[in-house]
């Protein structure tokens, strides 16, 4: 936009341009255009923030030609940030929380200790682990982010994501393989295996730790006896297999042990997928009664900033009860399946043009 919009260029020279993330815009509008800011968690997801120096990166912004003066000031994730303009709701309301979606979900699950992990399953999958007070220097593409900054105490998270979870489910429906998204769990359970067919969910390439944006989605091993139920099971298993690769990489790089994994998001309602994850990761999967943890985390951060609660330990007791998917002793079944799936992954790599 800066390179191709003459009006924007002229306003930049006059220092009349302000950049921000979605939370910056919401804060700006809610405050009656009086508060322009973001928090470290949101800033760290822009690729212009240096998580190791905890500041906007002049090197990165210089490389892409973005002036530093258009970047918003950074405030605490939880605390007194501003007030909602009286004209909106008829009275001023304190604004005491500002955070990105996955960090809010991590906080909503009360993942306050290093090694605490959550997995969001929605349009994409987002695996986050609390890594404590130092960012992760990954060599595999696991992304280091600020989780939250409360009273000058910064907590970091490592994140691995795949953006095609929702696309896979939508593909099943658009092709007529399924009629109702909510039926996929029961359909997958109706067959004991995939009957030798495998699916690689590479609609947008393959994410870390594979890191191949030219990979192409693949359905392989089709025979006359393969049914729609086998394909549904293969698609759901493929989602779990990608997460397994990311989980193992994240644990190895972070050095933190994980006792269990908390899940949220619309796709976390799929019992087959969660049981598959528990089995292949050999870790209990905890699904809370409410799966909208992003909203819960934002509310808890705002309440903490407003003084409703005094510290994070007060929030743990508020955690909702969870259904627990315990690992079953069927790793011998999945060992061969995953080996064959990895062979399918090798087939689909470098398919498209970079």
mmCIF file of C-alpha atoms in Angstrom:
data_model
loop_
_atom_site.group_PDB
_atom_site.id
_atom_site.type_symbol
_atom_site.label_atom_id
_atom_site.label_comp_id
_atom_site.label_asym_id
_atom_site.label_seq_id
_atom_site.Cartn_x
_atom_site.Cartn_y
_atom_site.Cartn_z
ATOM 1 C CA UNK A 1 0.000 0.000 0.000
ATOM 2 C CA UNK A 2 2.806 2.399 0.873
ATOM 3 C CA UNK A 3 4.558 1.757 -2.438
ATOM 4 C CA UNK A 4 1.434 2.010 -4.602
ATOM 5 C CA UNK A 5 -0.761 4.664 -2.974
ATOM 6 C CA UNK A 6 0.351 8.237 -3.590
ATOM 7 C CA UNK A 7 -2.051 9.720 -1.024
ATOM 8 C CA UNK A 8 -0.698 7.376 1.625
ATOM 9 C CA UNK A 9 2.859 8.371 0.756
ATOM 10 C CA UNK A 10 2.080 12.065 1.172
ATOM 11 C CA UNK A 11 0.300 11.490 4.495
ATOM 12 C CA UNK A 12 3.298 9.467 5.683
ATOM 13 C CA UNK A 13 5.539 12.482 5.080
ATOM 14 C CA UNK A 14 3.137 14.573 7.129
ATOM 15 C CA UNK A 15 3.134 11.878 9.874
ATOM 16 C CA UNK A 16 -0.621 11.431 9.577
ATOM 17 C CA UNK A 17 -0.596 7.641 9.223
ATOM 18 C CA UNK A 18 -1.063 5.205 12.104
ATOM 19 C CA UNK A 19 -0.620 1.441 11.838
ATOM 20 C CA UNK A 20 -2.185 -1.152 14.083
ATOM 21 C CA UNK A 21 -3.648 -4.612 14.438
ATOM 22 C CA UNK A 22 -7.375 -5.334 14.803
ATOM 23 C CA UNK A 23 -7.185 -4.753 18.557
ATOM 24 C CA UNK A 24 -5.521 -1.378 17.908
ATOM 25 C CA UNK A 25 -8.418 -0.312 15.687
ATOM 26 C CA UNK A 26 -11.035 -1.521 18.196
ATOM 27 C CA UNK A 27 -9.270 0.303 21.033
ATOM 28 C CA UNK A 28 -9.019 3.454 18.920
ATOM 29 C CA UNK A 29 -12.741 3.411 18.089
ATOM 30 C CA UNK A 30 -13.974 2.396 21.557
ATOM 31 C CA UNK A 31 -11.896 5.109 23.208
ATOM 32 C CA UNK A 32 -13.349 7.791 20.949
ATOM 33 C CA UNK A 33 -10.109 7.915 18.950
ATOM 34 C CA UNK A 34 -8.099 8.887 22.011
ATOM 35 C CA UNK A 35 -6.006 5.765 22.682
ATOM 36 C CA UNK A 36 -3.721 4.325 19.991
ATOM 37 C CA UNK A 37 -1.864 1.272 21.241
ATOM 38 C CA UNK A 38 -1.342 -2.478 21.113
ATOM 39 C CA UNK A 39 0.021 -5.040 23.549
ATOM 40 C CA UNK A 40 3.142 -7.181 23.166
ATOM 41 C CA UNK A 41 1.138 -10.334 22.445
ATOM 42 C CA UNK A 42 -0.554 -8.787 19.417
ATOM 43 C CA UNK A 43 2.589 -6.941 18.327
ATOM 44 C CA UNK A 44 4.613 -10.166 18.337
ATOM 45 C CA UNK A 45 2.295 -11.643 15.712
ATOM 46 C CA UNK A 46 2.948 -8.879 13.155
ATOM 47 C CA UNK A 47 6.451 -10.139 12.197
ATOM 48 C CA UNK A 48 7.698 -6.609 12.942
ATOM 49 C CA UNK A 49 8.284 -7.207 16.649
ATOM 50 C CA UNK A 50 11.535 -8.630 18.015
ATOM 51 C CA UNK A 51 10.547 -11.092 20.746
ATOM 52 C CA UNK A 52 14.165 -11.429 21.867
ATOM 53 C CA UNK A 53 14.660 -7.698 22.454
ATOM 54 C CA UNK A 54 10.997 -7.023 23.305
ATOM 55 C CA UNK A 55 10.548 -4.043 21.023
ATOM 56 C CA UNK A 56 9.513 -3.126 17.521
ATOM 57 C CA UNK A 57 12.300 -4.219 15.173
ATOM 58 C CA UNK A 58 13.876 -1.341 13.279
ATOM 59 C CA UNK A 59 15.784 -3.893 11.193
ATOM 60 C CA UNK A 60 12.650 -5.686 9.947
ATOM 61 C CA UNK A 61 10.638 -2.514 9.382
ATOM 62 C CA UNK A 62 13.610 -1.049 7.541
ATOM 63 C CA UNK A 63 13.826 -4.058 5.236
ATOM 64 C CA UNK A 64 10.164 -3.749 4.207
ATOM 65 C CA UNK A 65 10.102 0.055 4.152
ATOM 66 C CA UNK A 66 7.709 0.696 7.040
ATOM 67 C CA UNK A 67 8.499 3.848 9.085
ATOM 68 C CA UNK A 68 8.823 3.180 12.809
ATOM 69 C CA UNK A 69 6.737 6.227 13.705
ATOM 70 C CA UNK A 70 3.527 4.641 12.392
ATOM 71 C CA UNK A 71 3.759 1.700 14.836
ATOM 72 C CA UNK A 72 1.560 1.991 17.941
ATOM 73 C CA UNK A 73 2.879 2.319 21.499
ATOM 74 C CA UNK A 74 2.917 -0.940 23.479
ATOM 75 C CA UNK A 75 0.889 -1.318 26.676
ATOM 76 C CA UNK A 76 0.360 -4.139 29.178
ATOM 77 C CA UNK A 77 -1.937 -6.989 28.175
ATOM 78 C CA UNK A 78 -3.895 -6.520 31.403
ATOM 79 C CA UNK A 79 -4.259 -3.199 33.207
ATOM 80 C CA UNK A 80 -5.697 0.285 32.846
ATOM 81 C CA UNK A 81 -5.500 1.003 29.114
ATOM 82 C CA UNK A 82 -8.257 3.554 28.578
ATOM 83 C CA UNK A 83 -12.005 4.032 28.794
ATOM 84 C CA UNK A 84 -14.859 3.463 26.370
ATOM 85 C CA UNK A 85 -16.160 6.814 25.135
ATOM 86 C CA UNK A 86 -19.353 7.854 26.937
ATOM 87 C CA UNK A 87 -21.201 8.357 23.644
ATOM 88 C CA UNK A 88 -21.125 4.625 22.843
ATOM 89 C CA UNK A 89 -22.877 3.091 25.894
ATOM 90 C CA UNK A 90 -23.964 6.187 27.792
ATOM 91 C CA UNK A 91 -21.190 5.966 30.360
ATOM 92 C CA UNK A 92 -17.442 5.506 30.466
ATOM 93 C CA UNK A 93 -16.330 1.866 30.876
ATOM 94 C CA UNK A 94 -12.717 0.989 31.733
ATOM 95 C CA UNK A 95 -10.738 -0.871 29.072
ATOM 96 C CA UNK A 96 -8.474 -3.215 31.019
ATOM 97 C CA UNK A 97 -7.456 -5.955 28.585
ATOM 98 C CA UNK A 98 -5.855 -6.111 25.152
ATOM 99 C CA UNK A 99 -4.710 -9.424 23.645
ATOM 100 C CA UNK A 100 -4.483 -11.588 20.517
ATOM 101 C CA UNK A 101 -6.779 -14.558 19.943
ATOM 102 C CA UNK A 102 -4.470 -17.536 20.566
ATOM 103 C CA UNK A 103 -2.823 -15.889 23.543
ATOM 104 C CA UNK A 104 -6.281 -15.188 24.962
ATOM 105 C CA UNK A 105 -7.173 -18.850 24.492
ATOM 106 C CA UNK A 106 -3.971 -19.914 26.285
ATOM 107 C CA UNK A 107 -4.850 -17.597 29.176
ATOM 108 C CA UNK A 108 -8.468 -18.771 29.182
ATOM 109 C CA UNK A 109 -7.266 -22.336 29.725
ATOM 110 C CA UNK A 110 -5.170 -21.068 32.684
ATOM 111 C CA UNK A 111 -1.960 -22.301 31.060
ATOM 112 C CA UNK A 112 0.127 -20.336 33.533
ATOM 113 C CA UNK A 113 3.056 -22.729 34.032
ATOM 114 C CA UNK A 114 5.852 -23.613 31.569
ATOM 115 C CA UNK A 115 4.820 -26.786 29.771
ATOM 116 C CA UNK A 116 1.087 -26.014 29.932
ATOM 117 C CA UNK A 117 -0.284 -26.605 26.429
ATOM 118 C CA UNK A 118 -3.498 -25.894 24.563
ATOM 119 C CA UNK A 119 -4.766 -26.762 21.102
ATOM 120 C CA UNK A 120 -7.377 -24.697 19.298
ATOM 121 C CA UNK A 121 -9.260 -26.526 16.541
ATOM 122 C CA UNK A 122 -11.336 -24.234 14.360
ATOM 123 C CA UNK A 123 -10.731 -22.913 10.867
ATOM 124 C CA UNK A 124 -7.137 -23.872 11.603
ATOM 125 C CA UNK A 125 -5.263 -25.702 14.332
ATOM 126 C CA UNK A 126 -3.140 -23.684 16.744
ATOM 127 C CA UNK A 127 -0.896 -25.498 19.184
ATOM 128 C CA UNK A 128 0.541 -23.256 21.912
ATOM 129 C CA UNK A 129 2.731 -24.043 24.905
ATOM 130 C CA UNK A 130 3.736 -21.759 27.758
ATOM 131 C CA UNK A 131 7.540 -21.572 27.639
ATOM 132 C CA UNK A 132 8.082 -19.220 30.543
ATOM 133 C CA UNK A 133 10.133 -16.038 30.671
ATOM 134 C CA UNK A 134 12.386 -16.604 27.639
ATOM 135 C CA UNK A 135 11.359 -16.865 23.953
ATOM 136 C CA UNK A 136 12.021 -20.010 21.946
ATOM 137 C CA UNK A 137 14.737 -19.886 19.284
ATOM 138 C CA UNK A 138 13.324 -22.468 16.886
ATOM 139 C CA UNK A 139 15.141 -23.927 13.897
ATOM 140 C CA UNK A 140 12.082 -25.744 12.521
ATOM 141 C CA UNK A 141 9.593 -22.906 12.043
ATOM 142 C CA UNK A 142 7.847 -23.055 15.424
ATOM 143 C CA UNK A 143 6.940 -19.414 16.048
ATOM 144 C CA UNK A 144 8.005 -17.528 19.210
ATOM 145 C CA UNK A 145 5.332 -15.155 20.516
ATOM 146 C CA UNK A 146 4.632 -13.103 23.592
ATOM 147 C CA UNK A 147 1.780 -14.766 25.464
ATOM 148 C CA UNK A 148 1.033 -11.826 27.772
ATOM 149 C CA UNK A 149 2.706 -8.969 29.595
ATOM 150 C CA UNK A 150 1.238 -8.274 33.031
ATOM 151 C CA UNK A 151 2.839 -5.767 35.411
ATOM 152 C CA UNK A 152 6.130 -5.873 33.470
ATOM 153 C CA UNK A 153 6.288 -9.669 33.719
ATOM 154 C CA UNK A 154 6.416 -11.177 30.233
ATOM 155 C CA UNK A 155 5.374 -14.761 29.513
ATOM 156 C CA UNK A 156 6.234 -16.320 26.155
ATOM 157 C CA UNK A 157 4.567 -19.005 24.076
ATOM 158 C CA UNK A 158 5.650 -21.143 21.145
ATOM 159 C CA UNK A 159 3.063 -21.657 18.429
ATOM 160 C CA UNK A 160 2.630 -24.139 15.606
ATOM 161 C CA UNK A 161 -0.327 -23.785 13.287
ATOM 162 C CA UNK A 162 -2.039 -25.331 10.307
ATOM 163 C CA UNK A 163 -4.629 -23.240 8.492
ATOM 164 C CA UNK A 164 -6.447 -26.033 6.646
ATOM 165 C CA UNK A 165 -8.495 -27.795 9.356
ATOM 166 C CA UNK A 166 -11.697 -26.001 8.393
ATOM 167 C CA UNK A 167 -10.851 -26.359 4.706
ATOM 168 C CA UNK A 168 -10.596 -30.139 5.066
ATOM 169 C CA UNK A 169 -14.021 -30.365 6.698
ATOM 170 C CA UNK A 170 -15.517 -27.997 4.114
ATOM 171 C CA UNK A 171 -14.002 -30.107 1.317
ATOM 172 C CA UNK A 172 -15.713 -33.223 2.652
ATOM 173 C CA UNK A 173 -19.030 -31.401 2.524
ATOM 174 C CA UNK A 174 -18.547 -29.631 -0.818
ATOM 175 C CA UNK A 175 -17.690 -32.915 -2.526
ATOM 176 C CA UNK A 176 -20.785 -34.580 -1.103
ATOM 177 C CA UNK A 177 -18.811 -37.080 0.968
ATOM 178 C CA UNK A 178 -20.684 -35.824 4.035
ATOM 179 C CA UNK A 179 -23.949 -33.924 4.392
ATOM 180 C CA UNK A 180 -23.562 -32.682 7.957
ATOM 181 C CA UNK A 181 -20.261 -31.599 9.529
ATOM 182 C CA UNK A 182 -21.374 -32.786 12.975
ATOM 183 C CA UNK A 183 -21.689 -36.346 11.653
ATOM 184 C CA UNK A 184 -17.988 -36.792 10.822
ATOM 185 C CA UNK A 185 -17.081 -38.281 14.217
ATOM 186 C CA UNK A 186 -19.736 -41.005 14.036
ATOM 187 C CA UNK A 187 -18.898 -41.718 10.383
ATOM 188 C CA UNK A 188 -15.198 -42.145 11.190
ATOM 189 C CA UNK A 189 -16.049 -44.457 14.101
ATOM 190 C CA UNK A 190 -18.214 -46.626 11.847
ATOM 191 C CA UNK A 191 -15.138 -48.186 10.216
ATOM 192 C CA UNK A 192 -12.149 -49.770 12.016
ATOM 193 C CA UNK A 193 -9.539 -48.121 9.773
ATOM 194 C CA UNK A 194 -9.138 -46.241 6.480
ATOM 195 C CA UNK A 195 -8.919 -49.419 4.384
ATOM 196 C CA UNK A 196 -5.499 -48.403 3.108
ATOM 197 C CA UNK A 197 -6.316 -44.897 1.889
ATOM 198 C CA UNK A 198 -4.460 -41.843 3.203
ATOM 199 C CA UNK A 199 -5.079 -38.115 3.031
ATOM 200 C CA UNK A 200 -2.519 -35.314 3.253
ATOM 201 C CA UNK A 201 -4.178 -31.978 4.204
ATOM 202 C CA UNK A 202 -1.895 -29.769 2.117
ATOM 203 C CA UNK A 203 -4.476 -27.400 0.630
ATOM 204 C CA UNK A 204 -2.128 -24.545 1.552
ATOM 205 C CA UNK A 205 1.128 -26.486 1.606
ATOM 206 C CA UNK A 206 2.482 -28.194 4.709
ATOM 207 C CA UNK A 207 3.346 -26.158 7.828
ATOM 208 C CA UNK A 208 6.211 -26.481 10.300
ATOM 209 C CA UNK A 209 8.097 -28.675 10.876
ATOM 210 C CA UNK A 210 7.797 -29.812 7.219
ATOM 211 C CA UNK A 211 7.713 -26.250 5.828
ATOM 212 C CA UNK A 212 6.775 -26.965 2.226
ATOM 213 C CA UNK A 213 4.419 -24.354 0.771
ATOM 214 C CA UNK A 214 4.529 -26.160 -2.599
ATOM 215 C CA UNK A 215 3.085 -29.427 -1.264
ATOM 216 C CA UNK A 216 -0.251 -30.442 -2.749
ATOM 217 C CA UNK A 217 -3.206 -32.066 -1.004
ATOM 218 C CA UNK A 218 -3.311 -35.788 -1.686
ATOM 219 C CA UNK A 219 -5.773 -38.671 -1.403
ATOM 220 C CA UNK A 220 -3.976 -41.910 -2.163
ATOM 221 C CA UNK A 221 -4.499 -45.636 -1.785
ATOM 222 C CA UNK A 222 -7.970 -45.668 -3.324
ATOM 223 C CA UNK A 223 -9.427 -49.081 -4.182
ATOM 224 C CA UNK A 224 -12.953 -50.215 -5.149
ATOM 225 C CA UNK A 225 -13.627 -51.174 -1.522
ATOM 226 C CA UNK A 226 -12.839 -47.720 -0.097
ATOM 227 C CA UNK A 227 -16.046 -45.998 1.030
ATOM 228 C CA UNK A 228 -16.906 -42.429 2.017
ATOM 229 C CA UNK A 229 -16.539 -43.451 5.668
ATOM 230 C CA UNK A 230 -12.932 -44.513 5.044
ATOM 231 C CA UNK A 231 -12.205 -41.151 3.418
ATOM 232 C CA UNK A 232 -13.760 -39.225 6.323
ATOM 233 C CA UNK A 233 -11.630 -41.208 8.766
ATOM 234 C CA UNK A 234 -8.511 -40.606 6.657
ATOM 235 C CA UNK A 235 -9.142 -36.836 6.626
ATOM 236 C CA UNK A 236 -9.656 -36.616 10.394
ATOM 237 C CA UNK A 237 -6.611 -38.776 11.068
ATOM 238 C CA UNK A 238 -4.486 -36.599 8.783
ATOM 239 C CA UNK A 239 -5.359 -33.527 10.879
ATOM 240 C CA UNK A 240 -4.203 -35.401 13.985
ATOM 241 C CA UNK A 241 -1.010 -36.618 12.300
ATOM 242 C CA UNK A 242 0.077 -33.072 11.390
ATOM 243 C CA UNK A 243 -0.541 -31.985 14.973
ATOM 244 C CA UNK A 244 1.526 -34.953 16.188
ATOM 245 C CA UNK A 245 4.512 -33.779 14.150
ATOM 246 C CA UNK A 246 4.155 -30.272 15.564
ATOM 247 C CA UNK A 247 3.687 -31.507 19.121
ATOM 248 C CA UNK A 248 6.817 -33.652 19.023
ATOM 249 C CA UNK A 249 8.858 -30.816 17.517
ATOM 250 C CA UNK A 250 7.581 -28.307 20.051
ATOM 251 C CA UNK A 251 8.326 -30.560 23.035
ATOM 252 C CA UNK A 252 11.813 -31.342 21.716
ATOM 253 C CA UNK A 253 12.705 -27.701 21.070
ATOM 254 C CA UNK A 254 11.162 -26.192 24.194
ATOM 255 C CA UNK A 255 12.482 -28.842 26.560
ATOM 256 C CA UNK A 256 9.261 -28.745 28.576
ATOM 257 C CA UNK A 257 7.342 -31.861 29.513
ATOM 258 C CA UNK A 258 3.582 -31.828 28.891
ATOM 259 C CA UNK A 259 1.184 -33.631 31.230
ATOM 260 C CA UNK A 260 -1.990 -33.112 29.183
ATOM 261 C CA UNK A 261 -3.386 -30.952 26.409
ATOM 262 C CA UNK A 262 -6.364 -28.630 26.716
ATOM 263 C CA UNK A 263 -8.499 -28.125 23.589
ATOM 264 C CA UNK A 264 -11.042 -25.584 22.379
ATOM 265 C CA UNK A 265 -12.634 -24.375 19.153
ATOM 266 C CA UNK A 266 -15.568 -25.680 17.130
ATOM 267 C CA UNK A 267 -13.785 -28.738 15.720
ATOM 268 C CA UNK A 268 -12.845 -29.832 19.250
ATOM 269 C CA UNK A 269 -16.430 -31.110 19.514
ATOM 270 C CA UNK A 270 -15.313 -34.014 17.296
ATOM 271 C CA UNK A 271 -14.875 -36.948 19.696
ATOM 272 C CA UNK A 272 -13.136 -39.174 17.146
ATOM 273 C CA UNK A 273 -10.457 -36.571 16.446
ATOM 274 C CA UNK A 274 -9.778 -35.950 20.133
ATOM 275 C CA UNK A 275 -9.541 -39.666 20.912
ATOM 276 C CA UNK A 276 -7.190 -40.110 17.962
ATOM 277 C CA UNK A 277 -5.001 -37.292 19.317
ATOM 278 C CA UNK A 278 -4.974 -38.836 22.797
ATOM 279 C CA UNK A 279 -3.948 -42.195 21.343
ATOM 280 C CA UNK A 280 -1.145 -41.015 19.073
ATOM 281 C CA UNK A 281 0.252 -38.431 21.510
ATOM 282 C CA UNK A 282 -0.238 -40.724 24.502
ATOM 283 C CA UNK A 283 -1.456 -37.734 26.487
ATOM 284 C CA UNK A 284 -4.881 -37.022 28.009
ATOM 285 C CA UNK A 285 -6.910 -34.485 26.056
ATOM 286 C CA UNK A 286 -9.073 -32.162 28.183
ATOM 287 C CA UNK A 287 -12.116 -30.547 26.559
ATOM 288 C CA UNK A 288 -13.857 -27.986 28.791
ATOM 289 C CA UNK A 289 -17.609 -27.529 28.887
ATOM 290 C CA UNK A 290 -17.216 -24.283 26.981
ATOM 291 C CA UNK A 291 -14.957 -24.392 23.932
ATOM 292 C CA UNK A 292 -14.802 -20.623 23.353
ATOM 293 C CA UNK A 293 -11.640 -20.026 25.327
ATOM 294 C CA UNK A 294 -10.575 -16.904 23.428
ATOM 295 C CA UNK A 295 -13.519 -14.914 24.809
ATOM 296 C CA UNK A 296 -12.990 -16.385 28.265
ATOM 297 C CA UNK A 297 -9.301 -15.486 28.252
ATOM 298 C CA UNK A 298 -9.982 -11.909 27.164
ATOM 299 C CA UNK A 299 -12.600 -11.573 29.941
ATOM 300 C CA UNK A 300 -10.219 -12.982 32.573
ATOM 301 C CA UNK A 301 -7.450 -10.600 31.507
ATOM 302 C CA UNK A 302 -9.849 -7.658 31.644
ATOM 303 C CA UNK A 303 -11.103 -8.735 35.070
ATOM 304 C CA UNK A 304 -7.561 -9.106 36.319
ATOM 305 C CA UNK A 305 -6.715 -5.644 35.003
ATOM 306 C CA UNK A 306 -9.818 -4.165 36.643
ATOM 307 C CA UNK A 307 -8.941 -5.664 40.027
ATOM 308 C CA UNK A 308 -11.795 -8.176 40.136
ATOM 309 C CA UNK A 309 -9.131 -10.823 40.783
ATOM 310 C CA UNK A 310 -5.804 -10.071 42.383
ATOM 311 C CA UNK A 311 -3.586 -12.672 40.709
ATOM 312 C CA UNK A 312 -3.550 -15.524 38.198
ATOM 313 C CA UNK A 313 -3.828 -18.186 40.879
ATOM 314 C CA UNK A 314 -7.313 -16.853 41.688
ATOM 315 C CA UNK A 315 -8.411 -17.822 38.176
ATOM 316 C CA UNK A 316 -7.427 -21.490 38.309
ATOM 317 C CA UNK A 317 -10.316 -22.315 40.640
ATOM 318 C CA UNK A 318 -12.706 -20.855 38.047
ATOM 319 C CA UNK A 319 -11.682 -23.327 35.340
ATOM 320 C CA UNK A 320 -14.698 -25.229 33.971
ATOM 321 C CA UNK A 321 -14.949 -28.993 34.273
ATOM 322 C CA UNK A 322 -13.568 -30.926 31.341
ATOM 323 C CA UNK A 323 -14.292 -34.158 29.538
ATOM 324 C CA UNK A 324 -11.070 -36.157 29.432
ATOM 325 C CA UNK A 325 -10.088 -38.353 26.495
ATOM 326 C CA UNK A 326 -7.596 -40.847 27.887
ATOM 327 C CA UNK A 327 -5.026 -42.616 25.663
ATOM 328 C CA UNK A 328 -6.040 -46.111 24.655
ATOM 329 C CA UNK A 329 -3.536 -48.919 24.244
ATOM 330 C CA UNK A 330 -3.696 -49.083 20.458
ATOM 331 C CA UNK A 331 -0.403 -47.425 19.484
ATOM 332 C CA UNK A 332 0.539 -50.650 17.684
ATOM 333 C CA UNK A 333 -2.313 -49.903 15.244
ATOM 334 C CA UNK A 334 -1.344 -46.281 14.616
ATOM 335 C CA UNK A 335 2.413 -46.906 14.319
ATOM 336 C CA UNK A 336 2.022 -48.562 10.904
ATOM 337 C CA UNK A 337 -0.704 -46.132 9.814
ATOM 338 C CA UNK A 338 1.490 -43.111 10.560
ATOM 339 C CA UNK A 339 4.443 -44.691 8.769
ATOM 340 C CA UNK A 340 2.329 -45.144 5.644
ATOM 341 C CA UNK A 341 0.900 -41.628 5.982
ATOM 342 C CA UNK A 342 4.424 -40.203 6.127
ATOM 343 C CA UNK A 343 5.121 -42.052 2.871
ATOM 344 C CA UNK A 344 2.115 -40.279 1.358
ATOM 345 C CA UNK A 345 3.483 -36.954 2.633
ATOM 346 C CA UNK A 346 6.733 -37.568 0.753
ATOM 347 C CA UNK A 347 4.724 -38.143 -2.418
ATOM 348 C CA UNK A 348 2.942 -34.778 -2.228
ATOM 349 C CA UNK A 349 5.932 -32.577 -1.447
ATOM 350 C CA UNK A 350 7.186 -30.024 -3.984
ATOM 351 C CA UNK A 351 4.074 -30.543 -6.101
ATOM 352 C CA UNK A 352 3.269 -26.943 -7.012
ATOM 353 C CA UNK A 353 5.285 -23.899 -7.936
ATOM 354 C CA UNK A 354 6.846 -21.730 -5.248
#
